[in-house]
Structure formats: C-alpha cells, structure tokens
Short mmCIF file of C-alpha atoms and ligand atoms in Angstrom, two decimals:
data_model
loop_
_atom_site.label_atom_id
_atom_site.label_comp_id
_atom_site.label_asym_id
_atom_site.label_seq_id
_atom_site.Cartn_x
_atom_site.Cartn_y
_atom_site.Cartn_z
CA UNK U 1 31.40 -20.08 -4.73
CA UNK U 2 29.89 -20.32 -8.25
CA UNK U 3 31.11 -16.96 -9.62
CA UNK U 4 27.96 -17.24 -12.37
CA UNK U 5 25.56 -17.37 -9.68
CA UNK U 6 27.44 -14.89 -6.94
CA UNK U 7 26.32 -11.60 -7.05
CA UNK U 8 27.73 -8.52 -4.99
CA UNK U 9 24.36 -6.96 -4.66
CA UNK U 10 20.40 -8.71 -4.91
CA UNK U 11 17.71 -6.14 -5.13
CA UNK U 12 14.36 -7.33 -4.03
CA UNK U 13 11.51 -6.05 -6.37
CA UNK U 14 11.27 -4.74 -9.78
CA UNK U 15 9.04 -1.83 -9.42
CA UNK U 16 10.29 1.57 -9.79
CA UNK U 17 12.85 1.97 -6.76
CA UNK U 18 14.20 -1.74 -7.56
CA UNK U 19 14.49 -1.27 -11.56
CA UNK U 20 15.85 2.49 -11.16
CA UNK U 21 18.71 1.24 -8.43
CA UNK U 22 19.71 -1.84 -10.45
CA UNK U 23 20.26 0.66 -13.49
CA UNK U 24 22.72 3.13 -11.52
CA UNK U 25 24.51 -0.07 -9.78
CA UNK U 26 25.06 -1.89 -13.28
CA UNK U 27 26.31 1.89 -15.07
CA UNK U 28 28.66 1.42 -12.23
CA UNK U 29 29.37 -1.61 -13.69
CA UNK U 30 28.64 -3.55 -10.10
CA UNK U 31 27.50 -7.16 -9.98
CA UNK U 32 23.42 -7.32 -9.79
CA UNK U 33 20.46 -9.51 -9.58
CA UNK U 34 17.17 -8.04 -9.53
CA UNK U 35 14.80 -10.87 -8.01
CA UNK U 36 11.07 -10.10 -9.03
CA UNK U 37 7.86 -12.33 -8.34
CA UNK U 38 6.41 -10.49 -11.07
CA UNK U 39 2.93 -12.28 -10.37
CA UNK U 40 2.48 -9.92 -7.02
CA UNK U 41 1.07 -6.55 -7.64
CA UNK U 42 3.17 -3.56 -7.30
CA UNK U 43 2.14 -0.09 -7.78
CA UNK U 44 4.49 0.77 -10.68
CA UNK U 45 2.17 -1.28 -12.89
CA UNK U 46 -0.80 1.08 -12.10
CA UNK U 47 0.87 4.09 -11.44
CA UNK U 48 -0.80 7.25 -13.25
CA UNK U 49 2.94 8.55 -14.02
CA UNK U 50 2.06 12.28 -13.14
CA UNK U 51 4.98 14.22 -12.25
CA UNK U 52 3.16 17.42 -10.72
CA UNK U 53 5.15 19.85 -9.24
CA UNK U 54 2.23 21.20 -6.91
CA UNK U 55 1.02 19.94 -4.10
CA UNK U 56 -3.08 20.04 -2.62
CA UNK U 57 -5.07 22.35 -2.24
CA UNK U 58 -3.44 24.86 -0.34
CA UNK U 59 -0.57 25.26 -3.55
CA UNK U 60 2.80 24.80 -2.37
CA UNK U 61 5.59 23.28 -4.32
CA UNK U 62 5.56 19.86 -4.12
CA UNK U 63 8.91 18.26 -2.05
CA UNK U 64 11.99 18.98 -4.02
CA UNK U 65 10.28 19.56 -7.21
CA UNK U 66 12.67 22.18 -8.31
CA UNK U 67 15.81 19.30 -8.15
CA UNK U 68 13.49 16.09 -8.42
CA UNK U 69 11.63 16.60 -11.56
CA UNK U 70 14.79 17.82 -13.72
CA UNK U 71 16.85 14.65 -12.91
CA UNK U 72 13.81 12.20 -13.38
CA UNK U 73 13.51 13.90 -17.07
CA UNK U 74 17.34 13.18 -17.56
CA UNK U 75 17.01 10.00 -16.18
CA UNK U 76 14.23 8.80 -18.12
CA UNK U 77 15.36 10.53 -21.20
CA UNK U 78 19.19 8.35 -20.61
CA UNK U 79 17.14 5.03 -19.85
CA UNK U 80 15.02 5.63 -23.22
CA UNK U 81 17.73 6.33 -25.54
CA UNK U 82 19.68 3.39 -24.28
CA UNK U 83 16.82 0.85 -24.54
CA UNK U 84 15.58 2.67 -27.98
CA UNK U 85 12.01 2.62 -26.44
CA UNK U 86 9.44 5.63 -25.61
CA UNK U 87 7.53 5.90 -21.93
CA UNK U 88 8.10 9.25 -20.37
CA UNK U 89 6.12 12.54 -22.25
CA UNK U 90 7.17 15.86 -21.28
CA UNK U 91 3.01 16.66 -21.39
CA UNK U 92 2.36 20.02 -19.60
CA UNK U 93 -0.72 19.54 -16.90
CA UNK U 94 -4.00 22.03 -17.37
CA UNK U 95 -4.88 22.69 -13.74
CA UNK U 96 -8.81 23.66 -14.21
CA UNK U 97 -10.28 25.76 -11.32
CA UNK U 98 -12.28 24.55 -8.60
CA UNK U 99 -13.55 27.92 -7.83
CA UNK U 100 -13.27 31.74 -8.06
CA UNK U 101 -11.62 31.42 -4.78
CA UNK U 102 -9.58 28.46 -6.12
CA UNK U 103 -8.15 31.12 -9.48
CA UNK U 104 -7.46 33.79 -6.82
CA UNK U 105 -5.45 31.31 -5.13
CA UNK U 106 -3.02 30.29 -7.91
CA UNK U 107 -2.81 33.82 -9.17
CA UNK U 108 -1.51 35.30 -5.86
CA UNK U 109 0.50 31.96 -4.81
CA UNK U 110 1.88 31.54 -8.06
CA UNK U 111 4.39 34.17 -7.16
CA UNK U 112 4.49 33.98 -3.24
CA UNK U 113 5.49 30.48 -3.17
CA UNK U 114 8.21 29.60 -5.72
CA UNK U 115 6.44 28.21 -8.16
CA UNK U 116 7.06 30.53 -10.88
CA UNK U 117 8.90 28.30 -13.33
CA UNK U 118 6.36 25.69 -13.69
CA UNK U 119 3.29 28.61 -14.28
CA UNK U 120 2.41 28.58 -17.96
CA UNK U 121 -0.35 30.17 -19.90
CA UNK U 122 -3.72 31.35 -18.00
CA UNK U 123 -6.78 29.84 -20.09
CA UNK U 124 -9.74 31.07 -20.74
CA UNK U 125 -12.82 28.99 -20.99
CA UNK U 126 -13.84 29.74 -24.10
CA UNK U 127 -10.23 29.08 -25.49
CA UNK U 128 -10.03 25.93 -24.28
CA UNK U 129 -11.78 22.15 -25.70
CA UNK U 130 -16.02 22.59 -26.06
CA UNK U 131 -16.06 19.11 -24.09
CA UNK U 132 -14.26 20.06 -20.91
CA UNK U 133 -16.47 21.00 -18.23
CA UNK U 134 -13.86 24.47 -16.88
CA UNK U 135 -15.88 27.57 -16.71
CA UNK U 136 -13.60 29.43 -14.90
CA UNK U 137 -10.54 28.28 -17.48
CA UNK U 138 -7.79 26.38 -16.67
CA UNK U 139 -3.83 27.12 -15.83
CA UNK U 140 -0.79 25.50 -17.99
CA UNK U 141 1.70 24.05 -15.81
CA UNK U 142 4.85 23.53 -17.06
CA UNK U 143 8.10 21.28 -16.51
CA UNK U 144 5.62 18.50 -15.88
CA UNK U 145 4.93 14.99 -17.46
CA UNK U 146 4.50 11.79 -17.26
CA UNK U 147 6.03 7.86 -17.07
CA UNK U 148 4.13 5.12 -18.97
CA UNK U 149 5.31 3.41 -16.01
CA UNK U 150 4.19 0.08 -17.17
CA UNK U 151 6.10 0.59 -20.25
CA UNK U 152 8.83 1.23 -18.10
CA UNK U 153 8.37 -1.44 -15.60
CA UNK U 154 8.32 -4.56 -18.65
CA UNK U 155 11.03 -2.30 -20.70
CA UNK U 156 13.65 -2.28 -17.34
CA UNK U 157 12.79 -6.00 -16.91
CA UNK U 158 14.17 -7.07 -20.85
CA UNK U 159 17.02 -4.69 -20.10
CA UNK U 160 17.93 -6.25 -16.87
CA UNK U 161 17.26 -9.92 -18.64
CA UNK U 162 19.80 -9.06 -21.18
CA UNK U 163 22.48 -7.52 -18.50
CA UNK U 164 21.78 -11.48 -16.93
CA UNK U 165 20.53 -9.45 -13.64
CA UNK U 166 17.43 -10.38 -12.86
CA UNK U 167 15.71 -13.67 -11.76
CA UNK U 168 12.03 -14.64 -11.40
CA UNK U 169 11.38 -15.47 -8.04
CA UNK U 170 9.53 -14.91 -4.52
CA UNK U 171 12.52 -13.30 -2.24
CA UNK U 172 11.31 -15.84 0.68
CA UNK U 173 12.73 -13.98 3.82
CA UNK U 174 11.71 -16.57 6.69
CA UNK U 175 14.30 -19.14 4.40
CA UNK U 176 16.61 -16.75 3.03
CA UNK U 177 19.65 -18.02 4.56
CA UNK U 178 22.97 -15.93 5.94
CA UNK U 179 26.32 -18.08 6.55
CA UNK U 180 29.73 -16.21 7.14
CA UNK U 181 28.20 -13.08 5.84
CA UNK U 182 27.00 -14.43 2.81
CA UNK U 183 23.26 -14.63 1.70
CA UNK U 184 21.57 -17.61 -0.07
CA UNK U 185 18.93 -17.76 -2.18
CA UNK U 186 17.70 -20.23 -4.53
CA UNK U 187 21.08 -21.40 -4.71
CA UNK U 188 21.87 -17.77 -5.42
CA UNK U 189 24.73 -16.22 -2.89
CA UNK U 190 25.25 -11.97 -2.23
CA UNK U 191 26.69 -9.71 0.04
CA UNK U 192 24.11 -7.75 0.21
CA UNK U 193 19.89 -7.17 -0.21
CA UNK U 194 18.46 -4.05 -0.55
CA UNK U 195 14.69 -4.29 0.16
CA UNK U 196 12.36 -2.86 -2.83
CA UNK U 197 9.11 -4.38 -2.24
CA UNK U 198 6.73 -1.65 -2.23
CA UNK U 199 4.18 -1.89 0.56
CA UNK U 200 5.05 -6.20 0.92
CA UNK U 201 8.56 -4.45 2.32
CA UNK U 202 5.70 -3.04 5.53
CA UNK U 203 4.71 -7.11 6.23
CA UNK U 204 8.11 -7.93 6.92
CA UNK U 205 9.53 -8.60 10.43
CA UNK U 206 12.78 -7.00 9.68
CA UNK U 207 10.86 -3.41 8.89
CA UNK U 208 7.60 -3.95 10.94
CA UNK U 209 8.97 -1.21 13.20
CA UNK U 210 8.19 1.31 10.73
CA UNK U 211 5.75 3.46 10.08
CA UNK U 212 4.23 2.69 6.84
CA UNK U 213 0.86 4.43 6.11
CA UNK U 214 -0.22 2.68 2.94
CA UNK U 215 -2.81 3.96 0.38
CA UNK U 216 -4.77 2.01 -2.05
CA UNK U 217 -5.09 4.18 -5.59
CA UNK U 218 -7.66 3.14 -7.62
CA UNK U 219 -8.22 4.73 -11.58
CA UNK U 220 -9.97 3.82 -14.63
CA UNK U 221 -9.35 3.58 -18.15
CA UNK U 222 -12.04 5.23 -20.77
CA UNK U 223 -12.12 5.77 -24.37
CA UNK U 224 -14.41 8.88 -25.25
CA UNK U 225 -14.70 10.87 -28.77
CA UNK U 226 -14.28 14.21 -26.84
CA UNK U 227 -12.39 16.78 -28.27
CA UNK U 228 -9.71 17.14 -25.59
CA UNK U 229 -6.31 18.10 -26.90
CA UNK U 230 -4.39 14.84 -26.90
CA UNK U 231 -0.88 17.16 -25.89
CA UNK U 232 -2.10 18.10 -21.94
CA UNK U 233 -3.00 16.79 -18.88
CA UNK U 234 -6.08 17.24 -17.27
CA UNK U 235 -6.24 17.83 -13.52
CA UNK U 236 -8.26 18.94 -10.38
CA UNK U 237 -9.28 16.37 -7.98
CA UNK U 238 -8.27 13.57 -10.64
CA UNK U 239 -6.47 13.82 -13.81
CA UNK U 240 -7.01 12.73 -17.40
CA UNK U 241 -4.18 11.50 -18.75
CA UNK U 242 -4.74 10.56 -23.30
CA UNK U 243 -3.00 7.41 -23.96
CA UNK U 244 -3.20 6.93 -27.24
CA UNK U 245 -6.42 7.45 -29.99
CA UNK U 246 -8.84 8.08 -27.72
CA UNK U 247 -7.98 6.06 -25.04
CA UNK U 248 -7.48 7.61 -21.71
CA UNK U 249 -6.49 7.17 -17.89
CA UNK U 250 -8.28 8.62 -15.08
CA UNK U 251 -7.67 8.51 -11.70
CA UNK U 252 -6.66 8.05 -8.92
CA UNK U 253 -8.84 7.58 -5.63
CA UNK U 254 -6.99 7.25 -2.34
CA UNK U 255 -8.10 4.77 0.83
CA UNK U 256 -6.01 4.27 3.76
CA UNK U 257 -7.87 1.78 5.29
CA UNK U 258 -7.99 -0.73 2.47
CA UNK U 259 -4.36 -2.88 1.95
CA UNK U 260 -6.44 -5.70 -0.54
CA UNK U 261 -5.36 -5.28 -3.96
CA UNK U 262 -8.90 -5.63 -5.09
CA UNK U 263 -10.84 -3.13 -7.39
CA UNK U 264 -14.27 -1.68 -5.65
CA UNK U 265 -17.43 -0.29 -6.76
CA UNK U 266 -17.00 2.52 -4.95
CA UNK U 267 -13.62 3.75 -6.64
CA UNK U 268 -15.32 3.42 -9.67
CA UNK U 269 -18.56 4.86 -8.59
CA UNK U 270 -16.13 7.74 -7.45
CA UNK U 271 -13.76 8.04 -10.73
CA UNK U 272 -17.18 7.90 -13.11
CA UNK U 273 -19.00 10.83 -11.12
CA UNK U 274 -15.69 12.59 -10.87
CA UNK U 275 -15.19 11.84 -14.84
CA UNK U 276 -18.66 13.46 -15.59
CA UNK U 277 -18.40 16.68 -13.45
CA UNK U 278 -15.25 17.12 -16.06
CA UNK U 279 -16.29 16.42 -19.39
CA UNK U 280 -19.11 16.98 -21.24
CA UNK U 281 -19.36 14.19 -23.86
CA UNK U 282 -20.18 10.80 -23.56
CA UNK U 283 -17.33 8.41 -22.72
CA UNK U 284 -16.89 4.18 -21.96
CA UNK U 285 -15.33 2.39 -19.19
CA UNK U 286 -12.86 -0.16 -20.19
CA UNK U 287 -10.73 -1.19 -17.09
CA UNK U 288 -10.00 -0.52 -13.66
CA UNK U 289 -6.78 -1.19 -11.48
CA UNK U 290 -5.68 -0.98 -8.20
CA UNK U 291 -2.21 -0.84 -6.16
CA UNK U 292 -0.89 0.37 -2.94
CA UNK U 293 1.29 3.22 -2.42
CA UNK U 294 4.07 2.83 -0.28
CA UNK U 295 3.36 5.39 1.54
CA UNK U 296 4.56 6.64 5.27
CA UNK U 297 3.44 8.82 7.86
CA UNK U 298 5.75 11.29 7.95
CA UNK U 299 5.00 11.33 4.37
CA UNK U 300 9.15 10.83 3.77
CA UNK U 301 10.86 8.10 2.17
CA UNK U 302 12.45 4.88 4.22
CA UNK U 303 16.14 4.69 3.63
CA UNK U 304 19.41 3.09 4.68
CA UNK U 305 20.60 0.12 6.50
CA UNK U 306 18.82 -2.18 9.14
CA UNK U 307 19.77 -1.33 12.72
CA UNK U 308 21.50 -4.47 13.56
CA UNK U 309 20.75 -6.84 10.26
CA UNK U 310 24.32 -6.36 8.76
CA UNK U 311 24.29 -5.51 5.18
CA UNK U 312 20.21 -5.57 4.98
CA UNK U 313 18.84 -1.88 3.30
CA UNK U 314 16.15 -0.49 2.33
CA UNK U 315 14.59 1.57 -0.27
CA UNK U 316 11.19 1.99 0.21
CA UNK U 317 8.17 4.83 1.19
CA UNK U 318 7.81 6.51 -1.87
CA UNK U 319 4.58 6.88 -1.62
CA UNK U 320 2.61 8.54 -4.23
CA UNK U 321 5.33 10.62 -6.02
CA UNK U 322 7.74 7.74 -6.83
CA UNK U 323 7.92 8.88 -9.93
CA UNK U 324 9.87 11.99 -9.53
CA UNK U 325 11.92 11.40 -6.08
CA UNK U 326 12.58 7.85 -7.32
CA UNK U 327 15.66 9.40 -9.59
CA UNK U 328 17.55 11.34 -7.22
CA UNK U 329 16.86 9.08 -4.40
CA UNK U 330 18.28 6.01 -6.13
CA UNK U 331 21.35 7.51 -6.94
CA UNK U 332 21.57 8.41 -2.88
CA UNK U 333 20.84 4.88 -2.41
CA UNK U 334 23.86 4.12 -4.52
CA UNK U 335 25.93 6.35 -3.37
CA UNK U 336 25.51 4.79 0.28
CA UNK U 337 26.13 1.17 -1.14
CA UNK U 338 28.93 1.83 -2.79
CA UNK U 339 30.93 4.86 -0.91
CA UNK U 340 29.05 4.53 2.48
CA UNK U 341 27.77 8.42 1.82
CA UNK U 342 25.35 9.44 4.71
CA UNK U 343 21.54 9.29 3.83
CA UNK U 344 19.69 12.66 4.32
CA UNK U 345 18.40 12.46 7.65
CA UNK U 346 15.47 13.50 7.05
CA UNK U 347 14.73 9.98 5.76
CA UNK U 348 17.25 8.24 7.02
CA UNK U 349 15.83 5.33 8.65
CA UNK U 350 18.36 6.57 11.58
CA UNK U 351 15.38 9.04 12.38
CA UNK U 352 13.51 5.58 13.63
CA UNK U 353 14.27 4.11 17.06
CA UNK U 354 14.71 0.04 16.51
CA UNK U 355 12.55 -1.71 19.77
CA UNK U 356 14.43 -4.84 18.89
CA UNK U 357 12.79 -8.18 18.41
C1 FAD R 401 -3.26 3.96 -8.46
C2 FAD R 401 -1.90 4.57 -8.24
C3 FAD R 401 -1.58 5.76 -8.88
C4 FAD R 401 -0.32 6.32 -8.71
N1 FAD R 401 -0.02 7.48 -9.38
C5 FAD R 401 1.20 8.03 -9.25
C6 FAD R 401 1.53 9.21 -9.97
O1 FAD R 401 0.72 9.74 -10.74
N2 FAD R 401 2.78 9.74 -9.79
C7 FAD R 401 3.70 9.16 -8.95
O2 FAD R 401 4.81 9.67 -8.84
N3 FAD R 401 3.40 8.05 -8.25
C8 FAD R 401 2.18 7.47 -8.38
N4 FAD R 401 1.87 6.36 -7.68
C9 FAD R 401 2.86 5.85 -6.71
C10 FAD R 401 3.93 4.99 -7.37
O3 FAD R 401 3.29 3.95 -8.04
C11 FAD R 401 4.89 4.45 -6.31
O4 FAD R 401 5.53 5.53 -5.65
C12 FAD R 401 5.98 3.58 -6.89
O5 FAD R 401 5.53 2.82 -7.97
C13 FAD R 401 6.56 2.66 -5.81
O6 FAD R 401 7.52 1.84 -6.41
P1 FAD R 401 8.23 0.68 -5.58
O7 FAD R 401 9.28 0.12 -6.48
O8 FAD R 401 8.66 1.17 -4.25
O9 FAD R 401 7.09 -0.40 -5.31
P2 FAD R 401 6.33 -1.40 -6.32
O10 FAD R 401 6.09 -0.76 -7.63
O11 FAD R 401 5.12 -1.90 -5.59
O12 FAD R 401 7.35 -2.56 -6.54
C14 FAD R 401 7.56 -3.59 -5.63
C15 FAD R 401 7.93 -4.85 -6.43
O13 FAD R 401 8.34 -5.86 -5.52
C16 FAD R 401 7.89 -7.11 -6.01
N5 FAD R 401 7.86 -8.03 -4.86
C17 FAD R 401 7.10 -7.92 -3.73
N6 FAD R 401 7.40 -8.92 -2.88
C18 FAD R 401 8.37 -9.67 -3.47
C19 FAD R 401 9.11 -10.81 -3.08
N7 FAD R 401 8.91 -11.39 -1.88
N8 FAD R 401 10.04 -11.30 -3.93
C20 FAD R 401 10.26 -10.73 -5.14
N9 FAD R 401 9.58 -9.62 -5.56
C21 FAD R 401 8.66 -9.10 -4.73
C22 FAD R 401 6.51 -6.80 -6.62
O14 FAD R 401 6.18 -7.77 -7.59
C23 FAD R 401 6.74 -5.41 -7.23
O15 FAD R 401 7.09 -5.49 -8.60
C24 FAD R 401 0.62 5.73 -7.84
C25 FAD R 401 0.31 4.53 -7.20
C26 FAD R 401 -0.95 3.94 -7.39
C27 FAD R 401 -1.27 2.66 -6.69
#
C-alpha cells in the first residue's frame, strides 16, 4: 500500500460536519483525507450563521443551547487563532416583538423556561435605530452570534490543503470499491468513510432508509444606508445580519417540498416584503442564495455506523442549527471513531430499524 496515499480515515464532504470532524481527528493527530466536490452546493456556503438560543414561537430554549453554544464559541475561537483568520462574532440578537401578546410572552417565559442567561436588556422603541420598524421595542439576547460560515468553509479547506488532507473529488459510491476491508478511491485506500454530505448523504442507497426531511433556505443580500447599529442582530420571522459597510444578510425562508438548489421568485418576493415590514428606509437587492438543510423528521441528528456496511458512518441531519450542535457533536463523532464511545441514543442511528436491501 502506498503509505502517501493510505489514509486511516476519508471524510466525505467539506461542509460544516466534514471540516469540523477532520479538525478534531487531525488534533488527534490521526491520518485524514477530506474528499470535497466543491462544485456541488452545500448549505454551509449559504448558511446565515445564527446561533440563537431560542426556539419558535412558543419560546423555549433551543436543544442543548446551554452546552452547545459555549463549546461552538471555544471551538471557533481555537480554529481562528490557529488559522490567524476572523469568521465567528459574538453579536448579541435584538428579538423585536411581534405583538403585545408576543412581549408578554418573553417577559413571563423568560424566567419560567430557563432562559435566563441569554435575556439581556429590554428596549424601548424610542431607544432603539429611527429606521427599524419595532414599536413595541425589542429584547437583547445574549450569548449569541454568528459564523461567517463561508469564511469558514474556504478558511478549513486551505487549512486542510496545508495538513495534505483533503482532495478535490466526487466521492462516487456506486464505484467506490472495498477489498479485504480496505476502501479505494481514486487510487486512494482507507479504513474507514464517514459520510458528510449534507442532504446528497439522503440520495444514497446506503442511508435511503432514513428519514431525512430536507428544507430549502432561501435569503438575500441588501445594502441599505439605514441607521441600524452595525453591533446586533436583527430578528423576528427573519433576521438581519450587517456584514460589513452597509452590506447586509437577510433571510432565511423555509420549503419542504422543494430539494432543487435553485433560487425562486417567491423567496425573494417573501424576504423583500418581510425586509420592508422591518425597516423603514430604502434598501437594494444584491444577491440571493439557496441550500438545503439537512434536516430530519424527528428533527435529531443522524449518527453512528451503518447497520451491516462495516466501517461506513455517518454524520449527518443537522438541520438548521448546524452551527451550534456541529461542535459538540463532532467531537462525539470522534470519540466513537476512535474509542468506540456509544452515540447518544437519542440520535443514534440505532434508534432506526435497517429493512435491508
Ligand atoms: C439558507 C440557509 C440558512 C441557514 N441558516 C443557518 C443558521 O442561521 N444557523 C445554523 O446553525 N444553521 C443554518 N443553516 C443550516 C446549516 O447550513 C447546516 O446545518 C449545515 O451547514 C450542514 O452542514 P453539513 O456539513 O452537514 O452539510 P453541507 O454544508 O451541505 O456539506 C456537504 C458537503 O458535501 C459535499 N459533497 C456532496 N456530495 C459529495 C460527493 N459525492 N463527493 C464529495 N463531496 C460531496 C458538498 O460539496 C458539501 O460541501 C442554514 C442552511 C441554509 C440552507
């Protein structure tokens, strides 16, 4: 075997699960390729980045939020000062009422359900921007922020280029070839694959027995000369996210019954009335992107080992909060690879039943 082109370990996709699991395998100072076909879509590229520790409308802390979004700000904080590079922002989000009823109901569940830490200052309208459409005022969460995760994605992939572990190709797995327990690829042999292709991982035969649920996110990008404070968040049914001058994201829609990758007038249609009902100055549309979450129907991610594919994992069904499980569950993920630690059951693929072929 050509020990320059063995590898213990090939991870299939560069996105956020793929890049984040390569980094904790290499610290560990294991032997891994990260294979990308970086010409495919994957949501990391369009990903708002919000880490919000709330969930919907009914206010409940978001999965984990209390242990998730502490180790992604470590995590991301470790990865940045190692690559000398800036893509995660520690911005606190301004959640703007809805309604009276909407205020009553962060006041009172605020302290009923455990959300305490993250609750910040309670804004009044008239101390908040002139162009922001939030009569009723606006809350400051806290503890909250958010991943250039573009930045990240093309960042990971010159890290991984200079670590010589990762290789630009289309993980083909109708000729991916297993001899003697030994994989081959583009004359490339491993031990072992770990799956982390976003929603392409749901096509697959090997995982069509799962229940993916995926969701198309659309969002825009806008400049505008409005006077919103460039060091927050903006966020009720979308969120406004300042990039840089005054260049902004907004977004995202969700579809579940769209998988193309395509952008639609009626996303936009969607973001640009949902834009207007927010701010009150005049803003410009300058781009539009779509992806698909990975997303599942128990809403819980997909993790572990195939049923009877030997040495075949996955690490997938992130859905729309990859950004802050994506941390902790990666380090799981290694932990099972290298010291055969139990997945959680609760998304354990074990809590599947494989029909067989
Ligand atoms: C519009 C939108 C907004 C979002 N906003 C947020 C947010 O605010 N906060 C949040 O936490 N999450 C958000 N998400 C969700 C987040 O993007 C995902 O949870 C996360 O990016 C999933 O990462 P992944 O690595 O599993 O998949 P992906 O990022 O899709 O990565 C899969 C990778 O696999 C590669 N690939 C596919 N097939 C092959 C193959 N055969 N061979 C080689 N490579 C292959 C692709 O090129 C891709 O790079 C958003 C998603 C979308 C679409």
């Amino acid at each position: 075997m050509d020990n320059k082109r063995h590898f213990e370990f090939v991870i299939a996709g560069q996105g956020l699960a793929g890049s984040i699991l390569a980094w904790y395998l290499i610290r560990s100072n294991r032997k891994v390729l990260v294979v990308e076909d970086s010409s495919l879509p994957s949501a990391t590229s369009v990903a708002s980045g919000l880490m919000h520790p709330v969930t919907g409308r009914r206010i409940v802390k978001s999965w984990r939020a209390d242990e998730f979004i502490p180790n992604a700000v470590k995590l991301y904080r470790e990865i940045e000062k190692e690559l000398n590079t800036r893509f995660f922002y520690d911005t606190p989000i301004l959640e703007i009422y809805h309604d009276h009823g909407n205020r009553n109901d962060w006041m009172n569940r605020s302290v009923a359900s455990g959300i305490g830490e993250f609750i910040g200052k309670d804004f009044h309208a008239d101390e908040l921007p002139q162009s922001l459409k939030a009569p009723l005022g606006a809350l400051e969460l806290k503890m909250t922020g958010w991943l250039n995760a573009t930045t990240f994605k093309s960042e990971m992939k010159k890290w991984l280029i200079k670590q010589n572990a990762f290789h630009e190709s289309t993980i083909d797995y109708h000729s991916l070839e297993k001899r003697n327990d030994v994989f081959t690829h583009d004359a490339i042999t491993f031990y072992k694959l770990i799956d982390c292709r976003g929603y392409y991982s749901a096509q697959s035969k090997s995982w069509s027995y799962l229940p993916f649920n995926p969701a198309k996110g659309e969002e825009i990008v806008f400049t505008s000369d409005a006077d919103l404070w460039k060091e927050f968040i903006y966020h009720n049914t979308f969120k406004i996210i300042p990039i840089e001058n005054n260049e902004y994201r907004f977004g995202a829609t969700y579809a579940w019954n769209d998988t193309s990758y395509e952008i639609t007038s009626e996303a936009r249609e969607k973001l640009i009335n949902g834009l207007a009902s927010l701010l009150d100055a005049s803003f410009e549309v300058s781009g539009q992107r779509a992806g698909i979450r990975p997303s599942t129907k128990d809403r819980r991610p997909l993790m572990g080992e195939h049923p009877i594919e030997k040495n075949h994992f996955l690490f997938n069904g992130l859905g729309s909060k990859g950004v802050s499980a994506a941390p902790t569950l990666a380090k799981e993920m290694h932990d099972l690879l290298l010291n055969e630690k139990k997945i959680n059951p609760e998304y354990s693929l074990e809590r599947f039943t494989f029909p067989g072929y």
